Amino acid sequence: MLHILFFLPLILTSTHVIAQDFCVANLEGVQTPSGFACKMESEVAPDDFVFSGLGIEGNTSNIVEAAVTTAFVEQYPGVNGLGISAARLDLAPGGVVPMHTHPAATELLYVVHGRITAGFISSSNAVYLKRLRRGDIMVFPRGLLHFQINAGKRPALAIASFNSPIPGLQILESALFANDLPSALVEKTTFLDYAQVKKLKALLGGTG
Amino acid sequence: MLHILFFLPLILTSTHVIAQDFCVANLEGVQTPSGFACKMESEVAPDDFVFSGLGIEGNTSNIVEAAVTTAFVEQYPGVNGLGISAARLDLAPGGVVPMHTHPAATELLYVVHGRITAGFISSSNAVYLKRLRRGDIMVFPRGLLHFQINAGKRPALAIASFNSPIPGLQILESALFANDLPSALVEKTTFLDYAQVKKLKALLGGTG
Amino acid sequence: MLHILFFLPLILTSTHVIAQDFCVANLEGVQTPSGFACKMESEVAPDDFVFSGLGIEGNTSNIVEAAVTTAFVEQYPGVNGLGISAARLDLAPGGVVPMHTHPAATELLYVVHGRITAGFISSSNAVYLKRLRRGDIMVFPRGLLHFQINAGKRPALAIASFNSPIPGLQILESALFANDLPSALVEKTTFLDYAQVKKLKALLGGTG
Amino acid sequence: MLHILFFLPLILTSTHVIAQDFCVANLEGVQTPSGFACKMESEVAPDDFVFSGLGIEGNTSNIVEAAVTTAFVEQYPGVNGLGISAARLDLAPGGVVPMHTHPAATELLYVVHGRITAGFISSSNAVYLKRLRRGDIMVFPRGLLHFQINAGKRPALAIASFNSPIPGLQILESALFANDLPSALVEKTTFLDYAQVKKLKALLGGTG
Amino acid sequence: MLHILFFLPLILTSTHVIAQDFCVANLEGVQTPSGFACKMESEVAPDDFVFSGLGIEGNTSNIVEAAVTTAFVEQYPGVNGLGISAARLDLAPGGVVPMHTHPAATELLYVVHGRITAGFISSSNAVYLKRLRRGDIMVFPRGLLHFQINAGKRPALAIASFNSPIPGLQILESALFANDLPSALVEKTTFLDYAQVKKLKALLGGTG
Amino acid sequence: MLHILFFLPLILTSTHVIAQDFCVANLEGVQTPSGFACKMESEVAPDDFVFSGLGIEGNTSNIVEAAVTTAFVEQYPGVNGLGISAARLDLAPGGVVPMHTHPAATELLYVVHGRITAGFISSSNAVYLKRLRRGDIMVFPRGLLHFQINAGKRPALAIASFNSPIPGLQILESALFANDLPSALVEKTTFLDYAQVKKLKALLGGTG
């Protein structure tokens, strides 16, 4: 009878109060450089560690014919503090995930189906470009410009994983043209023609 | 004409000699706590960042009716130093990836097709168990015991990603029974019956 | 006279408000992935950095004839954020600290007195087993299964240190048998006989 | 018209609520081992990332004829979580930044004008001493004793950067003599003569 | 007499063989994810920790009227493993450091003289833009697009420090136009007009 | 029969070639910022993880009546890359471990027997001083000045652990007086009297 208690004296401190192995985000709580405050361990449930949002096809009826569905900490609080997250890429035929970076994470892409041309550019301006098939994986080192394009005639699906719960996502064209950065500054810092800048500002909703 | 050279004086140091953004493993070179020695950047090619081995179905004709195909640094040198890697799980109907841990990484599992019952156990002995469907992801915090079982009537396929190029993989039953750890020690440190230990030692090729 | 003030202009900012060198845990405050919120530096006292609980012999009158007394952040808030903690192991003759892992820390064990047989198992299923004597230290790499047994005829005492304030502690038998993980799942994922599982579930207070 | 919205379905989650790329300190909020709680991203402004305090000459009318102006997280909340900070050193002719350490950061010093003799001492007691000129940089590895002296006849100015927002600053003489550490303990642990200790205690405002 | 030896028994191991506090790069040695192999401590000299290259004005006679002189590990082996490095920015009137990122480091910029307009863009496409004056510092979080422009009528000089010995440097226009990335791919992934792409390819020496 | 092979197809890659869970130092190999090159896993034996040197009493017949025996990576290659190490402190009655820092590690001290007065000083010059008894532990945050003194009438023994395999050890008096740092510089940077400096230089074997 007493036997079933024998681990209580063995590990005598109450270890149920604090989060030990994980720190499910309390998104209403404070955010710190290491992530969000943890939910109490007693409030954590299996559902906190599972996310079904990547099972839903993204809507590619848009100008890029692509959709990115993220499972970062904001959507998936269970990854808080665990150094990992994910996203789903849907690419209609002709679809493209435009040139972008993840400032805080390396990405590993797995092609579920379809054909995807993907590439990244290094600090030395070298281009690493490959045509990926179903089942291939490709790694995009942290912070480097990269892109994905549907290289086939059918829809393509890929799952990206990241080694941070908040990888960040800086889409080049949005960063340059979808805000109020003055067009003259964009021209001066990118060598693009002023007319080109203005045209894309108009397209992407930027001002200035 | 000279214009095309203008970035040479801008960034005047030759940045082609050293690896800057990545460190593709030279598996013949030294291994250190941070990973393998880097290949020269001049020898790095796009193929270094792509791995096709996860596109090949694993052979599940074995006792667990499951197969794990790894894309860790040893198979996929491009992830060296990048803090990420992957693996493919094939589960025949009834198949199981037995209880195991990854000592050095958190795992994020994506179900490509099929139904998988997966779970992990925390330091507080709490069980986090879920039945996963196509498209679901689940996270297994670093170092905790976990398992996956095909919960459906068809083959299941899942892709795991890890936030380390060398996540490690300690399968519980292999660790206990597939080596020369004396049976009496196993009995004493696990509370298993001696006969049970001997039986599994025989099954798994262990001695002692 | 003014001389005694000369460091005030030298370091002109008030450095007394924030915690600089340490972050003693406010266990009532929020917990984050990097640890607990800090106490105000003005409230920190020498006692915060000292813990006397490891000076008290653990009660080994239990089924394993062993006791583990922890000085993790929950008991010893001074180690919060400092990447270190400790524990005391008391082993009566015949006593055993059963097979377990620390998911988040490497352990270094120092034998204060007595003889201890200790071992760990690697991801390659290799066994590293040693009989330790007074004054010996042994290191158990992060996340790997390991155990300690009193190998002598007298009580043994050892002090473990860890390179995390929350190393975690997953005792194999508790993880498998002291919760509601269904016996059929345990059987399937460990290859243990069903009867064996049921027997240990009963012993350890598990259900299912 | 709809075109300008096309990135909304692309990145469908509202990424404006949480801090993604930075974590400007809320100095009124909690402090944790990884830094202060973040301000809401909506409250962050360009001024948070700029600090003008280093543009102001420090007052060197003191015993060391030197002044250190810090831009650590407490003065410059924008660096919270970003792993960097800075300080300004003004050295009148003959001025000296006394022997000190930064417990949590490596320092890189840039000489804006003037001549500075700087040095550090390694764990092996080796001295690395150099006379620096305008434009030189010198690195002081984390935690090692170092100092800077104006080696010229004109005021010198240098900017130090650190790879932590809270590098810490332990000035040797303040640590030994500007507190209540008993003089007998200082004598015993430093080999300094008791009279020397008492003299400096008096000079620096220490007691005991 | 014997007294001068008393620290030998105190610290009895020879600590001169290995590098303890620093790891000056042997650039001829292997490179690993954590940096280069260390020089023997016996071969390390004060000069290893000092770099004078930033004292030399960069040549701004180029299309951007700017020059960047780096003190990264390749030029300054002493910072290997120390998590810090630096660079010098010379900006003639009208000069510009074009839009770029540092994939692996946060940058802190100090304006030595002149006026500089600097800005960065976040993952949320928010622009943080400031006109900096002599003595101002500004921080550019890791991996985000940023730029600097001489906003005055005189030459400007700034010193950047980074929290990595290999911060990386990806200049947007070089990445897009100074290599063999096919123009059609650039067009498709950036929304730039094909003619614009071709024009800049020609200007920057790219092909394809 | 084939059953005993079933894990080979399960984990099909040969995981015996590379070090996975640990990286025992090859002290003859290269040293990098992350530690030494690893021995081949096939050459690793249980003895690599055990160190008996701390079981031997240090010789306290010296001026400080104390002895420090280190189990850092140089003496104990098994801790390479594992983020932990240890040392033994022997203190004769009246013995003292003089004021020192560990530039790269936090220390946790366990008193095996005897009475020890220990203290550290923070960046704010606050003194944290305690008289420790058998079984007490005390933590000394990374990089801060600290010391230990035998506060009893019998020999004292303590074991220190560190959260780095190369914690470093900078003994204040050796750093100031046991090298060729010119006495005038020591005087100027420490405020010590010149005669005091000369006296200790003579005692500790320094020159200059």
PDB file of N, CA and C in Angstrom, chain B residues 136-203:
ATOM      1  N   ASP B 136      -2.160  17.529 -39.355  1.00  0.00           N
ATOM      2  CA  ASP B 136      -1.894  17.976 -37.975  1.00  0.00           C
ATOM      3  C   ASP B 136      -0.387  18.035 -37.716  1.00  0.00           C
ATOM      4  N   ILE B 137      -0.001  18.939 -36.833  1.00  0.00           N
ATOM      5  CA  ILE B 137       1.364  18.923 -36.316  1.00  0.00           C
ATOM      6  C   ILE B 137       1.309  18.767 -34.803  1.00  0.00           C
ATOM      7  N   MET B 138       2.355  18.144 -34.277  1.00  0.00           N
ATOM      8  CA  MET B 138       2.466  17.992 -32.819  1.00  0.00           C
ATOM      9  C   MET B 138       3.919  18.210 -32.436  1.00  0.00           C
ATOM     10  N   VAL B 139       4.115  18.827 -31.291  1.00  0.00           N
ATOM     11  CA  VAL B 139       5.470  19.104 -30.834  1.00  0.00           C
ATOM     12  C   VAL B 139       5.806  18.234 -29.625  1.00  0.00           C
ATOM     13  N   PHE B 140       7.028  17.686 -29.608  1.00  0.00           N
ATOM     14  CA  PHE B 140       7.513  16.824 -28.530  1.00  0.00           C
ATOM     15  C   PHE B 140       8.721  17.518 -27.905  1.00  0.00           C
ATOM     16  N   PRO B 141       8.541  18.077 -26.706  1.00  0.00           N
ATOM     17  CA  PRO B 141       9.643  18.855 -26.104  1.00  0.00           C
ATOM     18  C   PRO B 141      10.908  18.021 -25.889  1.00  0.00           C
ATOM     19  N   ARG B 142      11.999  18.702 -25.999  1.00  0.00           N
ATOM     20  CA  ARG B 142      13.327  18.083 -25.936  1.00  0.00           C
ATOM     21  C   ARG B 142      13.503  17.105 -24.782  1.00  0.00           C
ATOM     22  N   GLY B 143      13.991  15.925 -25.099  1.00  0.00           N
ATOM     23  CA  GLY B 143      14.422  14.987 -24.081  1.00  0.00           C
ATOM     24  C   GLY B 143      13.336  14.145 -23.439  1.00  0.00           C
ATOM     25  N   LEU B 144      12.079  14.353 -23.814  1.00  0.00           N
ATOM     26  CA  LEU B 144      11.001  13.597 -23.159  1.00  0.00           C
ATOM     27  C   LEU B 144      10.645  12.329 -23.935  1.00  0.00           C
ATOM     28  N   LEU B 145      10.260  11.307 -23.198  1.00  0.00           N
ATOM     29  CA  LEU B 145       9.809  10.055 -23.797  1.00  0.00           C
ATOM     30  C   LEU B 145       8.570  10.296 -24.648  1.00  0.00           C
ATOM     31  N   HIS B 146       8.569   9.726 -25.862  1.00  0.00           N
ATOM     32  CA  HIS B 146       7.397   9.854 -26.719  1.00  0.00           C
ATOM     33  C   HIS B 146       7.333   8.683 -27.691  1.00  0.00           C
ATOM     34  N   PHE B 147       6.226   8.576 -28.385  1.00  0.00           N
ATOM     35  CA  PHE B 147       6.020   7.445 -29.296  1.00  0.00           C
ATOM     36  C   PHE B 147       4.988   7.850 -30.340  1.00  0.00           C
ATOM     37  N   GLN B 148       4.930   7.058 -31.425  1.00  0.00           N
ATOM     38  CA  GLN B 148       3.906   7.245 -32.459  1.00  0.00           C
ATOM     39  C   GLN B 148       3.393   5.863 -32.885  1.00  0.00           C
ATOM     40  N   ILE B 149       2.080   5.793 -33.096  1.00  0.00           N
ATOM     41  CA  ILE B 149       1.450   4.536 -33.496  1.00  0.00           C
ATOM     42  C   ILE B 149       0.500   4.810 -34.658  1.00  0.00           C
ATOM     43  N   ASN B 150       0.514   3.939 -35.620  1.00  0.00           N
ATOM     44  CA  ASN B 150      -0.468   4.049 -36.692  1.00  0.00           C
ATOM     45  C   ASN B 150      -1.841   3.708 -36.121  1.00  0.00           C
ATOM     46  N   ALA B 151      -2.722   4.671 -36.124  1.00  0.00           N
ATOM     47  CA  ALA B 151      -4.034   4.491 -35.519  1.00  0.00           C
ATOM     48  C   ALA B 151      -5.102   4.214 -36.570  1.00  0.00           C
ATOM     49  N   GLY B 152      -4.676   3.973 -37.796  1.00  0.00           N
ATOM     50  CA  GLY B 152      -5.652   3.752 -38.857  1.00  0.00           C
ATOM     51  C   GLY B 152      -5.454   2.414 -39.530  1.00  0.00           C
ATOM     52  N   LYS B 153      -6.170   2.241 -40.623  1.00  0.00           N
ATOM     53  CA  LYS B 153      -6.121   0.955 -41.327  1.00  0.00           C
ATOM     54  C   LYS B 153      -5.259   1.022 -42.572  1.00  0.00           C
ATOM     55  N   ARG B 154      -4.688   2.184 -42.818  1.00  0.00           N
ATOM     56  CA  ARG B 154      -3.839   2.350 -43.992  1.00  0.00           C
ATOM     57  C   ARG B 154      -2.451   2.787 -43.535  1.00  0.00           C
ATOM     58  N   PRO B 155      -1.486   2.687 -44.432  1.00  0.00           N
ATOM     59  CA  PRO B 155      -0.147   3.173 -44.061  1.00  0.00           C
ATOM     60  C   PRO B 155      -0.210   4.655 -43.695  1.00  0.00           C
ATOM     61  N   ALA B 156       0.640   5.049 -42.797  1.00  0.00           N
ATOM     62  CA  ALA B 156       0.737   6.462 -42.397  1.00  0.00           C
ATOM     63  C   ALA B 156       2.147   6.955 -42.698  1.00  0.00           C
ATOM     64  N   LEU B 157       2.192   8.236 -43.028  1.00  0.00           N
ATOM     65  CA  LEU B 157       3.481   8.867 -43.322  1.00  0.00           C
ATOM     66  C   LEU B 157       3.546  10.172 -42.544  1.00  0.00           C
ATOM     67  N   ALA B 158       4.668  10.402 -41.893  1.00  0.00           N
ATOM     68  CA  ALA B 158       4.856  11.664 -41.168  1.00  0.00           C
ATOM     69  C   ALA B 158       6.285  12.138 -41.365  1.00  0.00           C
ATOM     70  N   ILE B 159       6.446  13.459 -41.310  1.00  0.00           N
ATOM     71  CA  ILE B 159       7.772  14.064 -41.400  1.00  0.00           C
ATOM     72  C   ILE B 159       8.049  14.759 -40.075  1.00  0.00           C
ATOM     73  N   ALA B 160       9.188  14.419 -39.494  1.00  0.00           N
ATOM     74  CA  ALA B 160       9.589  15.055 -38.242  1.00  0.00           C
ATOM     75  C   ALA B 160      10.704  16.049 -38.528  1.00  0.00           C
ATOM     76  N   SER B 161      10.635  17.196 -37.894  1.00  0.00           N
ATOM     77  CA  SER B 161      11.782  18.102 -37.955  1.00  0.00           C
ATOM     78  C   SER B 161      12.285  18.319 -36.535  1.00  0.00           C
ATOM     79  N   PHE B 162      13.559  18.638 -36.437  1.00  0.00           N
ATOM     80  CA  PHE B 162      14.241  18.758 -35.151  1.00  0.00           C
ATOM     81  C   PHE B 162      15.053  20.044 -35.130  1.00  0.00           C
ATOM     82  N   ASN B 163      15.190  20.654 -33.981  1.00  0.00           N
ATOM     83  CA  ASN B 163      15.983  21.888 -33.926  1.00  0.00           C
ATOM     84  C   ASN B 163      17.444  21.627 -33.556  1.00  0.00           C
ATOM     85  N   SER B 164      18.017  20.617 -34.158  1.00  0.00           N
ATOM     86  CA  SER B 164      19.446  20.314 -34.038  1.00  0.00           C
ATOM     87  C   SER B 164      19.828  19.441 -35.218  1.00  0.00           C
ATOM     88  N   PRO B 165      21.024  19.608 -35.737  1.00  0.00           N
ATOM     89  CA  PRO B 165      21.459  18.713 -36.811  1.00  0.00           C
ATOM     90  C   PRO B 165      21.816  17.316 -36.302  1.00  0.00           C
ATOM     91  N   ILE B 166      21.992  17.191 -34.987  1.00  0.00           N
ATOM     92  CA  ILE B 166      22.274  15.883 -34.377  1.00  0.00           C
ATOM     93  C   ILE B 166      21.342  15.732 -33.188  1.00  0.00           C
ATOM     94  N   PRO B 167      20.071  15.449 -33.448  1.00  0.00           N
ATOM     95  CA  PRO B 167      19.107  15.388 -32.335  1.00  0.00           C
ATOM     96  C   PRO B 167      19.365  14.229 -31.380  1.00  0.00           C
ATOM     97  N   GLY B 168      20.043  13.185 -31.873  1.00  0.00           N
ATOM     98  CA  GLY B 168      20.163  11.977 -31.071  1.00  0.00           C
ATOM     99  C   GLY B 168      18.854  11.215 -31.091  1.00  0.00           C
ATOM    100  N   LEU B 169      18.937   9.942 -30.800  1.00  0.00           N
ATOM    101  CA  LEU B 169      17.743   9.090 -30.817  1.00  0.00           C
ATOM    102  C   LEU B 169      18.022   7.927 -29.886  1.00  0.00           C
ATOM    103  N   GLN B 170      17.367   7.932 -28.751  1.00  0.00           N
ATOM    104  CA  GLN B 170      17.542   6.848 -27.794  1.00  0.00           C
ATOM    105  C   GLN B 170      16.235   6.068 -27.712  1.00  0.00           C
ATOM    106  N   ILE B 171      16.223   4.897 -28.313  1.00  0.00           N
ATOM    107  CA  ILE B 171      15.033   4.037 -28.271  1.00  0.00           C
ATOM    108  C   ILE B 171      15.073   3.244 -26.977  1.00  0.00           C
ATOM    109  N   LEU B 172      14.012   3.364 -26.206  1.00  0.00           N
ATOM    110  CA  LEU B 172      14.021   2.818 -24.858  1.00  0.00           C
ATOM    111  C   LEU B 172      14.389   1.335 -24.833  1.00  0.00           C
ATOM    112  N   GLU B 173      13.725   0.553 -25.655  1.00  0.00           N
ATOM    113  CA  GLU B 173      13.958  -0.886 -25.563  1.00  0.00           C
ATOM    114  C   GLU B 173      15.346  -1.283 -26.040  1.00  0.00           C
ATOM    115  N   SER B 174      15.856  -0.576 -27.032  1.00  0.00           N
ATOM    116  CA  SER B 174      17.233  -0.851 -27.448  1.00  0.00           C
ATOM    117  C   SER B 174      18.208  -0.462 -26.348  1.00  0.00           C
ATOM    118  N   ALA B 175      17.947   0.659 -25.728  1.00  0.00           N
ATOM    119  CA  ALA B 175      18.843   1.135 -24.672  1.00  0.00           C
ATOM    120  C   ALA B 175      18.897   0.145 -23.513  1.00  0.00           C
ATOM    121  N   LEU B 176      17.745  -0.470 -23.229  1.00  0.00           N
ATOM    122  CA  LEU B 176      17.691  -1.378 -22.077  1.00  0.00           C
ATOM    123  C   LEU B 176      18.110  -2.809 -22.416  1.00  0.00           C
ATOM    124  N   PHE B 177      17.790  -3.229 -23.650  1.00  0.00           N
ATOM    125  CA  PHE B 177      17.884  -4.668 -23.920  1.00  0.00           C
ATOM    126  C   PHE B 177      18.816  -5.055 -25.070  1.00  0.00           C
ATOM    127  N   ALA B 178      19.309  -4.094 -25.854  1.00  0.00           N
ATOM    128  CA  ALA B 178      20.104  -4.451 -27.036  1.00  0.00           C
ATOM    129  C   ALA B 178      21.592  -4.233 -26.821  1.00  0.00           C
ATOM    130  N   ASN B 179      22.042  -4.367 -25.577  1.00  0.00           N
ATOM    131  CA  ASN B 179      23.474  -4.198 -25.315  1.00  0.00           C
ATOM    132  C   ASN B 179      23.884  -5.158 -24.200  1.00  0.00           C
ATOM    133  N   ASP B 180      25.026  -4.901 -23.611  1.00  0.00           N
ATOM    134  CA  ASP B 180      25.545  -5.843 -22.608  1.00  0.00           C
ATOM    135  C   ASP B 180      25.321  -5.373 -21.167  1.00  0.00           C
ATOM    136  N   LEU B 181      24.398  -4.447 -20.989  1.00  0.00           N
ATOM    137  CA  LEU B 181      24.065  -4.034 -19.615  1.00  0.00           C
ATOM    138  C   LEU B 181      23.530  -5.258 -18.872  1.00  0.00           C
ATOM    139  N   PRO B 182      24.185  -5.659 -17.771  1.00  0.00           N
ATOM    140  CA  PRO B 182      23.785  -6.904 -17.097  1.00  0.00           C
ATOM    141  C   PRO B 182      22.287  -6.922 -16.741  1.00  0.00           C
ATOM    142  N   SER B 183      21.676  -8.045 -16.991  1.00  0.00           N
ATOM    143  CA  SER B 183      20.237  -8.174 -16.736  1.00  0.00           C
ATOM    144  C   SER B 183      19.867  -7.837 -15.296  1.00  0.00           C
ATOM    145  N   ALA B 184      20.738  -8.178 -14.374  1.00  0.00           N
ATOM    146  CA  ALA B 184      20.442  -7.889 -12.969  1.00  0.00           C
ATOM    147  C   ALA B 184      20.397  -6.383 -12.724  1.00  0.00           C
ATOM    148  N   LEU B 185      21.247  -5.663 -13.428  1.00  0.00           N
ATOM    149  CA  LEU B 185      21.221  -4.204 -13.300  1.00  0.00           C
ATOM    150  C   LEU B 185      19.959  -3.627 -13.922  1.00  0.00           C
ATOM    151  N   VAL B 186      19.576  -4.181 -15.056  1.00  0.00           N
ATOM    152  CA  VAL B 186      18.339  -3.703 -15.680  1.00  0.00           C
ATOM    153  C   VAL B 186      17.170  -3.949 -14.731  1.00  0.00           C
ATOM    154  N   GLU B 187      17.110  -5.135 -14.197  1.00  0.00           N
ATOM    155  CA  GLU B 187      16.033  -5.463 -13.267  1.00  0.00           C
ATOM    156  C   GLU B 187      16.003  -4.469 -12.096  1.00  0.00           C
ATOM    157  N   LYS B 188      17.166  -4.235 -11.548  1.00  0.00           N
ATOM    158  CA  LYS B 188      17.246  -3.414 -10.345  1.00  0.00           C
ATOM    159  C   LYS B 188      16.898  -1.940 -10.615  1.00  0.00           C
ATOM    160  N   THR B 189      17.238  -1.463 -11.795  1.00  0.00           N
ATOM    161  CA  THR B 189      17.037  -0.033 -12.069  1.00  0.00           C
ATOM    162  C   THR B 189      15.720   0.264 -12.780  1.00  0.00           C
ATOM    163  N   THR B 190      14.978  -0.807 -13.155  1.00  0.00           N
ATOM    164  CA  THR B 190      13.700  -0.574 -13.847  1.00  0.00           C
ATOM    165  C   THR B 190      12.509  -1.231 -13.169  1.00  0.00           C
ATOM    166  N   PHE B 191      12.764  -2.115 -12.207  1.00  0.00           N
ATOM    167  CA  PHE B 191      11.696  -2.864 -11.509  1.00  0.00           C
ATOM    168  C   PHE B 191      11.049  -3.921 -12.403  1.00  0.00           C
ATOM    169  N   LEU B 192      11.581  -4.106 -13.582  1.00  0.00           N
ATOM    170  CA  LEU B 192      11.039  -5.172 -14.425  1.00  0.00           C
ATOM    171  C   LEU B 192      11.440  -6.512 -13.837  1.00  0.00           C
ATOM    172  N   ASP B 193      10.623  -7.534 -14.069  1.00  0.00           N
ATOM    173  CA  ASP B 193      10.961  -8.879 -13.620  1.00  0.00           C
ATOM    174  C   ASP B 193      12.170  -9.384 -14.390  1.00  0.00           C
ATOM    175  N   TYR B 194      12.966 -10.176 -13.722  1.00  0.00           N
ATOM    176  CA  TYR B 194      14.174 -10.703 -14.350  1.00  0.00           C
ATOM    177  C   TYR B 194      13.834 -11.479 -15.621  1.00  0.00           C
ATOM    178  N   ALA B 195      12.774 -12.259 -15.565  1.00  0.00           N
ATOM    179  CA  ALA B 195      12.392 -13.063 -16.733  1.00  0.00           C
ATOM    180  C   ALA B 195      12.016 -12.157 -17.905  1.00  0.00           C
ATOM    181  N   GLN B 196      11.343 -11.084 -17.586  1.00  0.00           N
ATOM    182  CA  GLN B 196      10.975 -10.121 -18.628  1.00  0.00           C
ATOM    183  C   GLN B 196      12.224  -9.523 -19.273  1.00  0.00           C
ATOM    184  N   VAL B 197      13.181  -9.183 -18.451  1.00  0.00           N
ATOM    185  CA  VAL B 197      14.427  -8.607 -18.971  1.00  0.00           C
ATOM    186  C   VAL B 197      15.117  -9.611 -19.875  1.00  0.00           C
ATOM    187  N   LYS B 198      15.213 -10.836 -19.403  1.00  0.00           N
ATOM    188  CA  LYS B 198      15.889 -11.875 -20.181  1.00  0.00           C
ATOM    189  C   LYS B 198      15.191 -12.105 -21.517  1.00  0.00           C
ATOM    190  N   LYS B 199      13.881 -12.102 -21.477  1.00  0.00           N
ATOM    191  CA  LYS B 199      13.101 -12.339 -22.689  1.00  0.00           C
ATOM    192  C   LYS B 199      13.365 -11.250 -23.734  1.00  0.00           C
ATOM    193  N   LEU B 200      13.399 -10.016 -23.271  1.00  0.00           N
ATOM    194  CA  LEU B 200      13.612  -8.924 -24.217  1.00  0.00           C
ATOM    195  C   LEU B 200      15.069  -8.826 -24.635  1.00  0.00           C
ATOM    196  N   LYS B 201      15.971  -9.147 -23.772  1.00  0.00           N
ATOM    197  CA  LYS B 201      17.387  -9.245 -24.152  1.00  0.00           C
ATOM    198  C   LYS B 201      17.534 -10.228 -25.319  1.00  0.00           C
ATOM    199  N   ALA B 202      16.863 -11.369 -25.180  1.00  0.00           N
ATOM    200  CA  ALA B 202      16.952 -12.390 -26.236  1.00  0.00           C
ATOM    201  C   ALA B 202      16.352 -11.853 -27.534  1.00  0.00           C
ATOM    202  N   LEU B 203      15.220 -11.220 -27.397  1.00  0.00           N
ATOM    203  CA  LEU B 203      14.544 -10.700 -28.586  1.00  0.00           C
ATOM    204  C   LEU B 203      15.372  -9.632 -29.293  1.00  0.00           C
TER     205      LEU B 203
END
